[in-house]
CSV table of C-alpha atoms in Angstrom, one decimal:
chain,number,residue,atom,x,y,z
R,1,UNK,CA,52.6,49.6,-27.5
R,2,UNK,CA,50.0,47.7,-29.8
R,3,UNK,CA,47.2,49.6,-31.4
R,4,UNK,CA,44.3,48.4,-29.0
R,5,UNK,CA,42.2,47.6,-32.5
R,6,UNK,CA,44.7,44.5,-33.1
R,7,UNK,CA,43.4,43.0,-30.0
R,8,UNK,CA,40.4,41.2,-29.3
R,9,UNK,CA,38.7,42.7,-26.4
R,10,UNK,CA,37.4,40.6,-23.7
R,11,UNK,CA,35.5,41.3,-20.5
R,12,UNK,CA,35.6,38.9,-17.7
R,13,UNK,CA,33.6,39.0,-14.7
R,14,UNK,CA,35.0,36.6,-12.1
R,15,UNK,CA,32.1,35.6,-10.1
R,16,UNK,CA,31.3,34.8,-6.3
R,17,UNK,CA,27.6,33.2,-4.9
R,18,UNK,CA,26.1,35.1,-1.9
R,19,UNK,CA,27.8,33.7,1.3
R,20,UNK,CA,23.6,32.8,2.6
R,21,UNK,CA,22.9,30.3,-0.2
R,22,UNK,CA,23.6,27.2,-0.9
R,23,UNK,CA,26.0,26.2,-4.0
R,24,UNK,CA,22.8,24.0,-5.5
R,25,UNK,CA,20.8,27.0,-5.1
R,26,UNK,CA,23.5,29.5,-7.0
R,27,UNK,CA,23.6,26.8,-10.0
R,28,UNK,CA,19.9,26.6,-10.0
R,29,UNK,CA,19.5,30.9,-10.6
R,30,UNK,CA,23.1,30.5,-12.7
R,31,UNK,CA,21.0,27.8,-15.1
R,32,UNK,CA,17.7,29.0,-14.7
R,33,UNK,CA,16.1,30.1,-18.0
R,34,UNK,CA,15.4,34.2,-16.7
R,35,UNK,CA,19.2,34.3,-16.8
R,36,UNK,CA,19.8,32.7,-20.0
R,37,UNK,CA,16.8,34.9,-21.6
R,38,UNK,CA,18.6,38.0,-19.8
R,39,UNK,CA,22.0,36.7,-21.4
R,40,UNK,CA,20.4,36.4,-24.9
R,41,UNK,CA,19.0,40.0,-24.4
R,42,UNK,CA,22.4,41.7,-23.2
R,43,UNK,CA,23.8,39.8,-26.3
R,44,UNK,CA,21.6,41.4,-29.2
R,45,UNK,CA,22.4,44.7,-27.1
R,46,UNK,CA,25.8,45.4,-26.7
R,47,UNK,CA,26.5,42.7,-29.9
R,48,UNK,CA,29.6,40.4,-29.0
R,49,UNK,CA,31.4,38.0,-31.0
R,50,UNK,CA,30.5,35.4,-28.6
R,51,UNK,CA,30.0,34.7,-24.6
R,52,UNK,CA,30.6,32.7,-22.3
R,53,UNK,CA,28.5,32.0,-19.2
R,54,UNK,CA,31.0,29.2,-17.0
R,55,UNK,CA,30.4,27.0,-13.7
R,56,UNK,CA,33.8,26.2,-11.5
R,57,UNK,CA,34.2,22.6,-11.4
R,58,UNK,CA,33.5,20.9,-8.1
R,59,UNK,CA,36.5,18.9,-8.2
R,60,UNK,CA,39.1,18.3,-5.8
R,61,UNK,CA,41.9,19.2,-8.3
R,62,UNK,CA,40.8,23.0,-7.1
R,63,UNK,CA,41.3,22.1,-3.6
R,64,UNK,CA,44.9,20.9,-4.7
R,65,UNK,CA,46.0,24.0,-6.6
R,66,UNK,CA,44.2,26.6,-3.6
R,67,UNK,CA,46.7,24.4,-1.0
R,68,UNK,CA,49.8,24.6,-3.0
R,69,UNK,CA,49.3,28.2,-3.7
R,70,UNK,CA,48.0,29.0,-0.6
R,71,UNK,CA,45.2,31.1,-2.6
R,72,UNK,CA,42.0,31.8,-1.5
R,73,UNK,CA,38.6,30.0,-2.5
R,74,UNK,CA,38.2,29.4,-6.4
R,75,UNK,CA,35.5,32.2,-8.2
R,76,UNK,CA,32.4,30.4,-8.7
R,77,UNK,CA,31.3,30.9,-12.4
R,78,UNK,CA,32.6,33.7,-14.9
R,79,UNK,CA,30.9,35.5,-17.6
R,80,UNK,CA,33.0,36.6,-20.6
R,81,UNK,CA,32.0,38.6,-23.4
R,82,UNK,CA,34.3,39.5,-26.6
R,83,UNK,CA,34.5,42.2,-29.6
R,84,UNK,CA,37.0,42.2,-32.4
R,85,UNK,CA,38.2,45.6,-31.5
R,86,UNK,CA,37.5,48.5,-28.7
R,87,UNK,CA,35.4,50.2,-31.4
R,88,UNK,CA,32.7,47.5,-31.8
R,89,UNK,CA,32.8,47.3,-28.2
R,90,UNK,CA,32.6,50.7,-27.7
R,91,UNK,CA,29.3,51.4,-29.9
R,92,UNK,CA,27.2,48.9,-27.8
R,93,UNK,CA,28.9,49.4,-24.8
R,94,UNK,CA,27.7,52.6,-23.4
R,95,UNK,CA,24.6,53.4,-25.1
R,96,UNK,CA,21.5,54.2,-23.3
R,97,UNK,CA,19.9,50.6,-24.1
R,98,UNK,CA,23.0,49.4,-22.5
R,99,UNK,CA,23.0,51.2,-19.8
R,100,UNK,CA,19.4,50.5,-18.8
R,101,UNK,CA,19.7,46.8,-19.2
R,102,UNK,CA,23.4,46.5,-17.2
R,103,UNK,CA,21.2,47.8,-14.1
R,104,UNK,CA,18.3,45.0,-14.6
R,105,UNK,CA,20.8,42.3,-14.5
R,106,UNK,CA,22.3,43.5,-11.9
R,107,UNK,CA,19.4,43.4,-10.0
R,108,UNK,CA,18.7,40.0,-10.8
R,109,UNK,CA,21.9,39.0,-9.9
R,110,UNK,CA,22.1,40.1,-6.6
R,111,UNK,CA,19.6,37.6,-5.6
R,112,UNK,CA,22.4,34.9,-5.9
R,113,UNK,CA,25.7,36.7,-6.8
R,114,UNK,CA,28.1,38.5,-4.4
R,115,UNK,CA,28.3,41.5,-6.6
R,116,UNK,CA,31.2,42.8,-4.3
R,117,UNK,CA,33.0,40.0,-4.2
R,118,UNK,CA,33.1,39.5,-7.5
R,119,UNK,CA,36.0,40.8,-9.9
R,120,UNK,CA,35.3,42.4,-13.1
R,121,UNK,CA,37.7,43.8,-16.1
R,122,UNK,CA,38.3,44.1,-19.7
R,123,UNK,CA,41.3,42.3,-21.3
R,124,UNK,CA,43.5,42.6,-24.8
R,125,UNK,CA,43.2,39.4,-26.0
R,126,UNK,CA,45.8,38.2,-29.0
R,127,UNK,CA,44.9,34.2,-30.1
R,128,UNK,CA,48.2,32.7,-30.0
R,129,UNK,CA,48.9,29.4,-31.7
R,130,UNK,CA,51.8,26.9,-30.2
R,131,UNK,CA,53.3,25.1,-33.5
């Protein structure tokens, strides 16, 4: 096995509305400006190489891949932060700041997101380029 520090690391948090509100009313907290100020805050604190803040397309092509797979309902949005290596991640990650700020957006969150039903994890990513 790989040295983790030639990976990017990603996390990815695969996210689900709250079961009483309405899609229009998820997108409306997803695109509000309090989340995109909490996002720019999170971002000078635990200092990522980029992020990613993504909607789930309303199309009927997901309908079509859920009924040949026989999966469940797509996620609704996902959130994805990356670091060059587990050591930048790692000295924003956990610090106090961090910490403090993780629990505030999770609060606001919860007034639209399914925090339970929602599926987070940190990857290795390696770019690969198809020639």
């Amino acid at each position: 096995r790989r040295h983790t520090e030639a990976f990017m690391i990603r996390f990815i948090n695969c996210v689900r509305k709250r079961e009483d509100i309405s899609m229009d009313e998820f997108r409306r907290y997803w695109n509000s400006p309090e989340f995109d100020q909490m996002f720019g805050r999170l971002f000078l604190i635990i200092k990522p190489k980029g992020f990613a803040k993504n909607l789930t397309l309303q199309v009927s092509a997901n309908q079509d891949i859920q009924e040949a797979r026989g999966s469940s309902d797509p996620f609704d949005a996902t959130i994805e932060y990356w670091w060059d290596n587990a050591t930048e991640l790692m000295e924003n990650w956990d610090t106090e700041d961090a910490i403090k700020f993780h629990d505030e957006m999770l609060e606001f969150q919860k007034q639209f997101i399914d925090v339970e039903r929602c599926h987070a994890f940190f990857t290795e990513y390696e770019p690969k380029m198809l020639s």
